[in-house]
Short mmCIF file of C-alpha atoms (C1' of nucleotides) in Angstrom, two decimals:
data_model
loop_
_atom_site.label_atom_id
_atom_site.label_comp_id
_atom_site.label_asym_id
_atom_site.label_seq_id
_atom_site.Cartn_x
_atom_site.Cartn_y
_atom_site.Cartn_z
CA MET A 26 32.43 112.92 -30.38
CA SER A 27 35.53 113.78 -32.24
CA ASP A 28 34.02 113.05 -35.62
CA PRO A 29 30.64 114.11 -36.30
CA VAL A 30 28.37 111.97 -37.53
CA THR A 31 25.06 113.88 -38.41
CA PHE A 32 24.55 117.09 -40.06
CA ALA A 33 23.46 118.57 -36.50
CA GLU A 34 26.78 117.18 -35.46
CA PHE A 35 28.57 118.96 -38.05
CA LYS A 36 27.10 122.59 -37.85
CA GLU A 37 27.58 122.09 -34.10
CA LYS A 38 31.44 121.35 -34.73
CA GLU A 39 31.75 124.22 -37.29
CA ARG A 40 30.37 126.64 -34.83
CA GLU A 41 32.52 125.95 -32.28
CA ALA A 42 35.51 126.25 -34.59
CA LYS A 43 34.41 129.42 -35.67
CA LYS A 44 34.04 130.37 -31.81
CA ARG A 45 37.59 129.60 -31.31
CA ILE A 46 38.64 131.91 -33.93
CA ILE A 47 36.80 134.75 -32.68
CA LEU A 48 38.56 133.74 -28.89
CA GLN A 49 41.87 133.38 -30.29
CA ALA A 50 41.55 137.12 -31.80
CA ALA A 51 40.19 138.03 -28.47
CA ILE A 52 43.03 137.02 -26.57
CA ARG A 53 45.24 138.83 -29.12
CA VAL A 54 43.64 142.03 -28.48
CA PHE A 55 42.71 141.91 -24.80
CA GLY A 56 46.58 140.74 -24.02
CA LYS A 57 47.61 144.34 -25.50
CA LYS A 58 44.87 146.54 -24.26
CA SER A 59 42.65 146.47 -21.18
CA LEU A 60 39.26 144.94 -21.07
CA ASN A 61 37.70 148.44 -20.98
CA SER A 62 40.15 149.99 -23.59
CA ALA A 63 39.77 146.90 -26.13
CA SER A 64 36.91 147.15 -28.39
CA MET A 65 34.61 144.69 -29.80
CA ARG A 66 35.20 146.46 -33.16
CA GLU A 67 39.13 145.79 -32.95
CA ILE A 68 38.47 141.99 -31.79
CA ALA A 69 36.15 141.92 -34.89
CA GLU A 70 38.59 143.23 -37.07
CA GLU A 71 41.40 140.80 -35.84
CA ALA A 72 39.10 137.73 -36.45
CA GLY A 73 38.11 139.32 -40.07
CA ILE A 74 34.29 139.38 -39.22
CA SER A 75 32.11 142.36 -38.59
CA HIS A 76 31.83 143.48 -35.01
CA ALA A 77 28.06 142.89 -34.69
CA SER A 78 28.95 139.02 -35.78
CA ILE A 79 30.24 138.70 -32.35
CA TYR A 80 26.98 138.75 -30.68
CA ARG A 81 26.07 135.80 -32.66
CA TYR A 82 28.52 133.73 -30.56
CA PHE A 83 28.81 135.59 -27.12
CA ARG A 84 26.49 137.28 -25.17
CA ASP A 85 28.35 140.33 -24.55
CA LYS A 86 31.90 141.58 -24.09
CA GLN A 87 32.00 140.42 -20.61
CA ALA A 88 31.20 136.92 -21.77
CA LEU A 89 33.75 136.89 -24.37
CA PHE A 90 36.31 138.24 -22.06
CA VAL A 91 35.67 135.51 -19.42
CA GLU A 92 36.01 132.59 -22.01
CA ALA A 93 38.96 133.98 -23.59
CA PHE A 94 40.49 133.76 -20.37
CA LEU A 95 39.60 130.42 -19.15
CA LEU A 96 40.97 129.13 -22.56
CA GLY A 97 44.54 130.66 -21.47
CA VAL A 98 44.28 129.06 -18.07
CA GLN A 99 43.24 125.88 -19.58
CA GLU A 100 46.50 125.77 -22.01
CA LEU A 101 48.80 126.81 -19.04
CA GLN A 102 47.11 124.21 -17.36
CA GLU A 103 48.14 121.26 -19.69
CA LYS A 104 51.71 122.46 -19.37
CA LEU A 105 51.65 121.70 -15.92
CA GLU A 106 49.64 118.58 -16.33
CA ALA A 107 52.69 117.46 -18.73
CA ILE A 108 55.50 118.30 -15.98
CA LEU A 109 53.23 115.94 -13.49
CA ARG A 110 53.04 113.27 -15.94
CA SER A 111 56.89 113.12 -16.36
CA PRO A 112 58.27 114.89 -13.27
CA PRO A 113 61.86 115.36 -13.37
CA GLU A 114 64.33 114.36 -10.56
CA GLU A 115 65.13 117.43 -8.52
CA GLU A 116 64.09 120.90 -9.90
CA VAL A 117 60.28 120.45 -10.44
CA LEU A 118 59.79 123.96 -9.02
CA GLN A 119 62.28 125.62 -10.92
CA LEU A 120 61.12 123.88 -14.05
CA THR A 121 57.41 124.91 -13.07
CA ALA A 122 58.49 128.50 -12.54
CA GLN A 123 60.24 128.73 -16.13
CA THR A 124 57.50 127.24 -17.83
CA LEU A 125 55.15 129.61 -16.12
CA LEU A 126 57.16 132.55 -16.82
CA ASP A 127 58.29 131.45 -20.09
CA TYR A 128 54.29 130.84 -21.19
CA LEU A 129 53.14 134.15 -19.72
CA SER A 130 55.82 136.21 -20.95
CA ARG A 131 55.84 134.83 -24.45
CA ASN A 132 52.25 135.30 -24.88
CA GLU A 133 51.53 138.53 -23.18
CA HIS A 134 48.11 137.97 -23.70
CA TYR A 135 47.32 135.59 -21.06
CA PHE A 136 49.35 137.30 -18.33
CA ALA A 137 47.77 140.83 -19.13
CA MET A 138 44.55 139.09 -18.91
CA MET A 139 45.01 137.67 -15.80
CA THR A 140 45.88 140.35 -13.81
CA GLN A 141 42.81 142.17 -15.03
CA VAL A 142 40.46 139.65 -14.01
CA MET A 143 42.06 139.72 -10.55
CA LEU A 144 42.04 143.21 -10.00
CA GLU A 145 38.56 144.32 -11.85
CA GLY A 146 35.67 143.65 -9.30
CA ASP A 147 33.04 144.65 -12.14
CA LEU A 148 32.41 140.70 -13.04
CA SER A 149 28.93 139.49 -12.98
CA GLU A 150 28.16 136.33 -10.43
CA GLU A 151 27.91 134.42 -13.34
CA SER A 152 31.22 135.22 -14.59
CA VAL A 153 32.92 135.07 -11.13
CA GLY A 154 31.63 131.78 -10.66
CA ALA A 155 33.34 130.40 -14.02
CA LEU A 156 36.58 132.19 -13.45
CA ASN A 157 36.63 130.87 -10.04
CA SER A 158 36.33 127.49 -10.65
CA GLY A 159 38.97 127.86 -13.37
CA MET A 160 41.51 129.33 -11.20
CA ARG A 161 40.76 126.70 -8.68
CA SER A 162 41.48 123.92 -10.79
CA PHE A 163 44.63 125.65 -11.97
CA LEU A 164 45.82 126.09 -8.37
CA ASP A 165 45.15 122.22 -7.66
CA ARG A 166 47.85 121.69 -10.45
CA ILE A 167 50.24 123.90 -8.65
CA GLU A 168 49.58 122.07 -5.46
CA ALA A 169 50.47 119.05 -6.93
CA VAL A 170 53.87 120.44 -8.43
CA ALA A 171 54.46 121.62 -4.51
CA ARG A 172 53.70 118.16 -3.44
CA LEU A 173 56.07 116.53 -5.64
CA ALA A 174 58.54 119.31 -4.49
CA GLY A 175 58.50 117.63 -1.20
CA ALA A 176 55.98 119.90 0.66
CA GLU A 177 54.01 118.19 3.24
CA HIS A 178 52.07 120.36 5.59
CA ASN A 179 50.11 123.25 4.82
CA VAL A 180 50.63 122.77 1.09
CA ARG A 181 47.57 125.22 0.00
CA TYR A 182 49.46 127.92 1.61
CA LEU A 183 52.47 127.13 -0.12
CA SER A 184 50.95 126.82 -3.41
CA HIS A 185 49.49 129.97 -3.13
CA THR A 186 52.27 131.80 -2.07
CA PHE A 187 54.25 130.20 -5.09
CA PHE A 188 51.85 131.58 -7.65
CA ALA A 189 51.31 134.87 -6.30
CA CYS A 190 54.80 135.59 -6.05
CA LEU A 191 55.88 134.42 -9.45
CA ASN A 192 52.99 136.43 -10.60
CA GLY A 193 54.06 139.39 -8.71
CA ILE A 194 57.48 139.46 -10.18
CA LEU A 195 56.04 139.46 -13.59
CA ILE A 196 53.42 142.18 -12.99
CA SER A 197 55.78 144.50 -11.09
CA PHE A 198 58.73 144.33 -13.79
CA TYR A 199 56.97 143.97 -16.90
CA ASN A 200 56.92 147.52 -17.64
CA TYR A 201 60.18 148.28 -16.11
CA PRO A 202 60.93 151.50 -18.16
CA GLY A 203 63.98 152.38 -20.04
CA ARG A 204 64.99 148.60 -20.44
CA SER A 205 64.68 146.48 -23.41
CA ARG A 206 62.34 143.63 -23.45
CA GLU A 207 65.16 141.25 -23.56
CA ASP A 208 66.52 142.91 -20.55
CA VAL A 209 63.50 142.76 -18.55
CA GLU A 210 62.71 139.19 -19.53
CA SER A 211 66.15 138.28 -18.12
CA HIS A 212 65.78 140.37 -15.12
CA MET A 213 62.49 138.39 -14.28
CA LYS A 214 63.85 135.23 -14.81
CA THR A 215 66.82 136.19 -12.41
CA LEU A 216 63.92 137.39 -9.70
CA ALA A 217 62.25 134.19 -10.21
CA ARG A 218 65.40 131.85 -9.46
CA VAL A 219 66.32 133.86 -6.67
CA PHE A 220 62.56 133.35 -5.32
CA ILE A 221 62.31 129.71 -5.96
CA GLN A 222 65.76 129.07 -4.57
CA MET A 223 64.69 130.22 -1.16
CA PHE A 224 61.51 128.73 -1.35
CA THR A 225 62.90 125.20 -2.20
CA ASP A 226 65.28 125.77 0.77
CA GLY A 227 62.05 126.66 2.61
CA ILE A 228 60.41 123.48 2.03
CA ARG A 229 63.60 121.54 2.85
CA THR A 230 63.60 123.08 6.35
CA GLY A 231 59.91 123.61 6.91
CA SER A 232 60.22 126.37 9.13
CA TYR A 233 57.44 128.57 7.36
CA ASN A 234 54.97 126.25 9.15
CA HIS A 235 55.45 128.26 12.34
CA GLN A 236 54.02 131.50 10.42
CA ILE A 237 50.78 129.63 9.69
CA PRO A 238 48.03 129.58 12.05
CA GLY A 239 47.33 126.28 13.44
CA GLY A 240 49.90 124.98 10.97
CA ARG A 241 51.79 121.78 11.94
CA PRO A 242 55.39 122.52 12.43
CA MET B 24 59.06 178.75 2.88
CA SER B 25 56.13 177.19 5.24
CA ASP B 26 55.11 180.60 6.45
CA PRO B 27 54.24 182.90 3.37
CA VAL B 28 55.36 186.37 3.59
CA THR B 29 53.97 187.89 0.55
CA PHE B 30 50.77 187.95 -1.12
CA ALA B 31 52.02 186.06 -4.00
CA GLU B 32 53.62 183.46 -1.76
CA PHE B 33 50.07 183.27 0.09
CA LYS B 34 48.44 182.92 -3.09
CA GLU B 35 50.91 180.39 -4.17
CA LYS B 36 50.40 178.14 -1.09
CA GLU B 37 46.58 178.62 -1.66
CA ARG B 38 46.73 177.14 -4.92
CA GLU B 39 49.13 174.07 -3.72
CA ALA B 40 46.22 173.47 -0.98
CA LYS B 41 43.58 173.21 -3.76
CA LYS B 42 45.64 171.19 -5.60
CA ARG B 43 46.18 168.70 -2.95
CA ILE B 44 42.05 168.50 -2.37
CA ILE B 45 41.75 167.33 -5.96
CA LEU B 46 44.95 165.02 -5.62
CA GLN B 47 43.29 163.36 -2.57
CA ALA B 48 39.96 162.99 -4.30
CA ALA B 49 41.71 161.46 -7.34
CA ILE B 50 43.30 159.14 -5.13
CA ARG B 51 39.92 158.05 -3.62
CA VAL B 52 38.60 157.49 -7.24
CA PHE B 53 41.47 155.97 -8.70
CA GLY B 54 41.47 153.67 -6.03
CA LYS B 55 38.32 152.24 -6.57
CA LYS B 56 37.92 152.26 -10.40
CA SER B 57 40.79 152.03 -13.04
CA LEU B 58 42.70 154.49 -15.01
CA ASN B 59 40.42 154.56 -17.87
CA SER B 60 36.96 153.81 -16.13
CA ALA B 61 37.39 156.58 -13.57
CA SER B 62 35.82 159.71 -14.87
CA MET B 63 37.30 163.58 -14.72
CA ARG B 64 33.37 164.27 -13.36
CA GLU B 65 33.16 161.73 -10.90
CA ILE B 66 36.62 163.03 -9.26
CA ALA B 67 35.51 166.68 -9.42
CA GLU B 68 32.21 165.58 -7.75
CA GLU B 69 34.15 163.82 -5.08
CA ALA B 70 36.06 167.24 -4.59
CA GLY B 71 33.32 169.34 -4.47
CA ILE B 72 34.18 171.23 -7.92
CA SER B 73 33.14 171.33 -11.32
CA HIS B 74 34.65 169.30 -13.67
CA ALA B 75 36.28 171.81 -15.82
CA SER B 76 38.00 173.27 -12.67
CA ILE B 77 40.22 170.31 -12.70
CA TYR B 78 42.02 171.86 -15.86
CA ARG B 79 43.25 174.79 -14.20
CA TYR B 80 45.20 172.71 -11.89
CA PHE B 81 46.00 169.78 -14.16
CA ARG B 82 46.98 169.80 -17.55
CA ASP B 83 44.97 166.58 -18.46
CA LYS B 84 43.82 163.14 -16.88
CA GLN B 85 47.24 161.37 -17.28
CA ALA B 86 49.02 164.31 -15.53
CA LEU B 87 46.44 164.17 -12.57
CA PHE B 88 46.76 160.45 -12.26
CA VAL B 89 50.78 160.61 -12.16
CA GLU B 90 50.82 163.49 -9.58
CA ALA B 91 48.34 161.25 -7.36
CA PHE B 92 50.33 158.08 -7.93
CA LEU B 93 53.50 159.77 -7.13
CA LEU B 94 51.72 161.19 -3.86
CA GLY B 95 50.63 157.74 -2.64
CA VAL B 96 54.38 156.38 -3.14
CA GLN B 97 55.83 159.44 -1.27
CA GLU B 98 53.57 158.81 1.51
CA LEU B 99 54.46 155.17 1.79
CA GLN B 100 58.22 156.01 1.50
CA GLU B 101 57.60 158.09 4.75
CA LYS B 102 56.56 154.65 6.56
CA LEU B 103 59.86 153.09 5.38
CA GLU B 104 62.00 156.23 6.50
CA ALA B 105 60.18 155.91 10.03
CA ILE B 106 61.31 152.21 10.28
CA LEU B 107 64.58 152.79 8.97
CA ARG B 108 65.28 155.91 11.54
CA SER B 109 64.08 153.54 14.58
CA PRO B 110 65.19 149.78 13.41
CA PRO B 111 63.98 147.08 15.61
CA GLU B 112 66.40 144.57 16.60
CA GLU B 113 65.40 141.36 14.76
CA GLU B 114 62.36 141.51 12.63
CA VAL B 115 62.81 144.67 10.07
CA LEU B 116 61.63 142.44 7.29
CA GLN B 117 58.36 141.21 8.83
CA LEU B 118 57.72 144.84 10.17
CA THR B 119 58.44 146.27 6.55
CA ALA B 120 56.17 143.56 5.01
CA GLN B 121 53.57 144.30 7.22
CA THR B 122 53.42 147.78 7.16
CA LEU B 123 53.24 147.48 3.21
CA LEU B 124 50.54 145.31 3.37
CA ASP B 125 48.65 147.13 5.89
CA TYR B 126 48.97 150.35 4.09
CA LEU B 127 48.36 148.94 0.73
CA SER B 128 45.09 147.00 1.46
CA ARG B 129 43.69 149.80 4.07
CA ASN B 130 44.42 152.18 1.48
CA GLU B 131 42.90 150.37 -1.56
CA HIS B 132 43.62 153.25 -3.59
CA TYR B 133 47.48 153.42 -3.86
CA PHE B 134 47.53 149.79 -4.27
CA ALA B 135 45.11 149.85 -7.18
CA MET B 136 47.04 152.67 -8.75
CA MET B 137 50.31 150.74 -8.28
CA THR B 138 49.35 147.99 -10.27
CA GLN B 139 47.57 150.00 -12.84
CA VAL B 140 50.73 152.08 -13.42
CA MET B 141 52.76 149.15 -13.71
CA LEU B 142 50.45 147.61 -16.42
CA GLU B 143 49.42 150.15 -18.47
CA GLY B 144 52.13 150.81 -21.17
CA ASP B 145 50.14 154.06 -22.59
CA LEU B 146 51.79 156.85 -20.61
CA SER B 147 53.64 159.60 -22.27
CA GLU B 148 57.51 159.97 -22.01
CA GLU B 149 57.31 162.61 -19.45
CA SER B 150 55.14 160.49 -17.44
CA VAL B 151 57.03 157.75 -17.80
CA GLY B 152 60.22 159.60 -16.45
CA ALA B 153 58.31 160.91 -13.16
CA LEU B 154 57.33 157.69 -12.15
CA ASN B 155 60.44 155.95 -12.94
CA SER B 156 62.41 158.33 -10.52
CA GLY B 157 59.61 157.95 -7.82
CA MET B 158 59.54 154.41 -8.00
CA ARG B 159 63.43 154.22 -8.07
CA SER B 160 63.59 156.12 -4.81
CA PHE B 161 61.15 153.88 -3.31
CA LEU B 162 63.17 150.87 -4.16
CA ASP B 163 66.15 152.46 -2.80
CA ARG B 164 64.29 152.83 0.71
CA ILE B 165 63.40 148.84 0.28
CA GLU B 166 67.05 148.00 -0.51
CA ALA B 167 67.68 150.11 3.05
CA VAL B 168 65.62 147.67 4.52
CA ALA B 169 67.03 144.70 2.98
CA ARG B 170 70.79 145.59 3.89
CA LEU B 171 69.33 146.41 7.50
CA ALA B 172 68.26 142.78 7.67
CA GLY B 173 71.50 141.34 7.02
CA ALA B 174 71.81 141.37 2.94
CA GLU B 175 75.11 142.08 1.54
CA HIS B 176 75.39 140.61 -1.88
CA ASN B 177 73.26 141.39 -4.76
CA VAL B 178 70.83 143.57 -2.80
CA ARG B 179 69.27 145.28 -5.60
CA TYR B 180 68.04 141.72 -6.61
CA LEU B 181 66.80 140.98 -3.31
CA SER B 182 65.12 144.17 -2.75
CA HIS B 183 63.19 143.58 -6.23
CA THR B 184 62.34 140.12 -5.06
CA PHE B 185 60.95 141.39 -2.03
CA PHE B 186 59.04 143.88 -3.38
CA ALA B 187 57.63 142.15 -6.42
CA CYS B 188 56.38 138.88 -4.20
CA LEU B 189 54.72 140.93 -1.57
CA ASN B 190 53.19 143.18 -4.52
CA GLY B 191 51.91 139.57 -5.97
CA ILE B 192 50.44 138.64 -2.88
CA LEU B 193 48.00 141.37 -2.63
CA ILE B 194 47.24 141.72 -6.27
CA SER B 195 46.60 137.64 -6.67
CA PHE B 196 44.29 137.44 -3.91
CA TYR B 197 42.78 140.87 -3.78
CA ASN B 198 39.21 139.98 -5.52
CA TYR B 199 39.46 136.15 -4.26
CA PRO B 200 35.85 135.38 -5.03
CA GLY B 201 33.34 134.57 -2.22
CA ARG B 202 35.40 135.35 0.55
CA SER B 203 34.85 137.93 3.11
CA ARG B 204 37.15 141.09 3.43
CA GLU B 205 38.29 140.07 6.52
CA ASP B 206 39.17 136.49 5.49
CA VAL B 207 41.05 137.54 2.06
CA GLU B 208 43.15 140.52 4.61
CA SER B 209 44.25 137.50 7.14
CA HIS B 210 44.89 135.00 4.23
CA MET B 211 47.10 137.63 2.72
CA LYS B 212 48.84 138.30 5.57
CA THR B 213 49.63 134.64 6.37
CA LEU B 214 50.98 134.18 2.94
CA ALA B 215 53.32 137.36 3.27
CA ARG B 216 54.41 135.77 6.47
CA VAL B 217 55.33 132.45 4.84
CA PHE B 218 56.93 134.14 2.04
CA ILE B 219 58.94 136.39 4.71
CA GLN B 220 60.07 133.30 6.70
CA MET B 221 61.57 132.15 3.52
CA PHE B 222 63.35 135.08 2.52
CA THR B 223 64.76 136.01 5.92
CA ASP B 224 66.18 132.20 6.16
CA GLY B 225 67.30 133.01 2.54
CA ILE B 226 69.30 136.11 3.22
CA ARG B 227 70.75 134.31 6.27
CA THR B 228 72.15 131.07 4.27
CA GLY B 229 72.81 133.08 1.03
CA SER B 230 72.40 130.43 -1.30
CA TYR B 231 70.20 132.39 -3.65
CA ASN B 232 73.65 134.16 -4.62
CA HIS B 233 74.05 131.32 -6.95
CA GLN B 234 71.13 131.85 -8.94
CA ILE B 235 72.34 135.49 -9.93
CA PRO B 236 74.64 135.87 -13.07
CA GLY B 237 77.86 137.00 -11.87
CA GLY B 238 76.50 136.89 -8.17
CA ARG B 239 79.20 136.64 -5.46
CA PRO B 240 78.29 133.47 -3.55
"C1'" DT C 18 14.22 117.05 -60.15
"C1'" DG C 19 12.18 121.43 -59.49
"C1'" DT C 20 9.99 124.69 -56.68
"C1'" DA C 21 8.46 127.35 -52.41
"C1'" DC C 22 9.45 128.05 -47.92
"C1'" DA C 23 12.04 128.46 -43.37
"C1'" DT C 24 16.25 129.05 -40.99
"C1'" DC C 25 19.94 131.63 -39.67
"C1'" DA C 26 24.99 133.46 -39.92
"C1'" DG C 27 26.57 137.63 -41.23
"C1'" DT C 28 26.14 142.67 -42.19
"C1'" DG C 29 26.32 148.11 -42.25
"C1'" DA C 30 24.15 151.31 -40.16
"C1'" DA C 31 21.97 153.29 -36.43
"C1'" DC C 32 21.01 154.54 -31.36
"C1'" DG C 33 22.25 156.13 -27.15
"C1'" DC C 34 25.56 156.98 -24.02
"C1'" DG C 35 29.39 158.66 -21.44
"C1'" DC C 36 33.59 160.58 -21.99
"C1'" DG C 37 37.84 163.72 -22.14
"C1'" DT C 38 38.56 168.48 -23.39
"C1'" DT C 39 37.25 173.15 -24.80
"C1'" DC C 40 34.67 177.61 -24.77
"C1'" DA C 41 32.70 181.74 -23.53
"C1'" DC C 42 31.06 183.99 -19.94
"C1'" DT C 43 30.29 185.42 -14.59
"C1'" DG C 44 31.81 187.42 -11.02
"C1'" DA C 45 35.00 188.13 -7.25
"C1'" DT C 46 39.31 190.03 -5.91
"C1'" DG C 47 43.35 192.97 -6.34
"C1'" DT C 48 45.44 197.31 -8.87
"C1'" DA C 49 46.28 202.06 -10.47
"C1'" DC C 50 45.04 206.57 -10.07
"C1'" DT D 12 37.76 207.32 -0.43
"C1'" DG D 13 36.07 206.34 -5.11
"C1'" DT D 14 36.48 204.57 -9.36
"C1'" DA D 15 38.03 202.26 -13.65
"C1'" DC D 16 39.83 198.50 -15.36
"C1'" DA D 17 42.98 193.94 -15.45
"C1'" DT D 18 43.16 189.17 -13.70
"C1'" DC D 19 41.67 184.77 -13.06
"C1'" DA D 20 39.57 180.99 -10.75
"C1'" DG D 21 35.33 178.53 -11.27
"C1'" DT D 22 31.74 177.18 -14.27
"C1'" DG D 23 27.77 175.02 -17.34
"C1'" DA D 24 27.02 174.02 -21.83
"C1'" DA D 25 28.66 172.34 -25.91
"C1'" DC D 26 31.94 169.85 -28.90
"C1'" DG D 27 33.39 165.58 -31.09
"C1'" DC D 28 34.46 160.86 -30.51
"C1'" DG D 29 34.36 156.02 -29.88
"C1'" DC D 30 32.07 152.74 -27.45
"C1'" DG D 31 28.89 148.60 -26.59
"C1'" DT D 32 24.67 147.04 -28.33
"C1'" DT D 33 20.74 146.59 -31.30
"C1'" DC D 34 18.03 146.76 -35.77
"C1'" DA D 35 16.31 145.84 -39.90
"C1'" DC D 36 18.04 143.37 -43.96
"C1'" DT D 37 20.44 139.98 -47.30
"C1'" DG D 38 21.71 136.28 -49.21
"C1'" DA D 39 23.30 131.41 -48.90
"C1'" DT D 40 21.99 126.86 -47.36
"C1'" DG D 41 18.98 123.12 -45.95
"C1'" DT D 42 14.03 121.30 -46.21
"C1'" DA D 43 9.51 119.55 -47.61
"C1'" DC D 44 6.70 118.10 -50.80
#
DNA sequence: TGTACATCAGTGAACGCGCGTTCACTGATGTAC
DNA sequence: TGTACATCAGTGAACGCGCGTTCACTGATGTAC
């Protein structure tokens, strides 16, 4: 229903659009501060509304956080799908890694939120469910990339390793003290290239299969 | 001065011991909650004192946090040194990785704090300095391990990659939803083995050197 | 077209809470004579 | 040995603040007749 044909539909569209404005503001704020230290008042100011208004669109802070995070995951996922649709010949993994790193470090927002979601355990069951299915479908995309890169056995393990290691490179050196932002970014990219080279070689030889319980060699 | 010989020295020792009790309590609490959501009152209760007393030993919450974190890093470092003193023949990296993962996941505390330190940017210049030198000497140990494993060129990059990836495996799957603690732990260990296998092979072939700007092949 | 009413997005003020930190005090211990 | 004093670890109460959330209200918009 991309073009609303009734007034009710129009209002619904309008409401969705306003919701998105709040979500984008939330993403910007959550990216700079942590879930706990970012305040509803700050998000409201960023969105240009009163802080009380947010509660017209989201049940509470946690629900806002989860929706914002999932929006980020979805956006990243679309980038992965673009790669899958027109895959390059050889360097799928390098390209994927670069895309991931670029996106996450250029939009600090999603990145910081992602790690927060992974560490905070205080989410409601409902939220956990939503996040879980979001992450699962994201990891599916990564799995597809790994297959494209030639992986055949234990692809789930491989894609988990791939994602986790890149994530670790981002997290571990994000606040590397005493270095400029550009230096940090290029350092992370170098580390990522080192990792991807090893990963690619690893897929080629397949020796990692021995490390997986019940994994075919 | 392991055996105090004057009353003044004795008092100093006593004070240090009390400080350590607070630090251990802080480590336990900071491990379960984040820097922001763990409270001084909670730490005080854990240590069995009044919350006001903490301020007799630490300037403020941040100073307490930094000291607690560094105590954890130091403990881990000693484990690495033990490995370096009596290195096994072949599997240095596997052993190091297992030690790291075991330690960090058995003592959730340090692990959670480590990632927090890496993500929160709000620390004072003084704190950043202390943390920085702590992390640097920790990474030195990892570098020594990498050398022991046969790395010759660009060892700094390698050790960074090694640490970052293991860190990522921990963080990314720590709160894997809907899985028991044991399942998560064994999953992480499998991913770590996959990674280490690739890493070891990578060091052997040395092809990663091509990925480092100015790196010798 | 005009009027009375219903709806509901948006709001500033207020509530209640927990926090980090400080304060004024107590009482045990050590010191000087 | 006894006494007056100084020190200082430890404390409960209090301060001031910012937070998430709720409340009572306003005013614009849509609806019914």
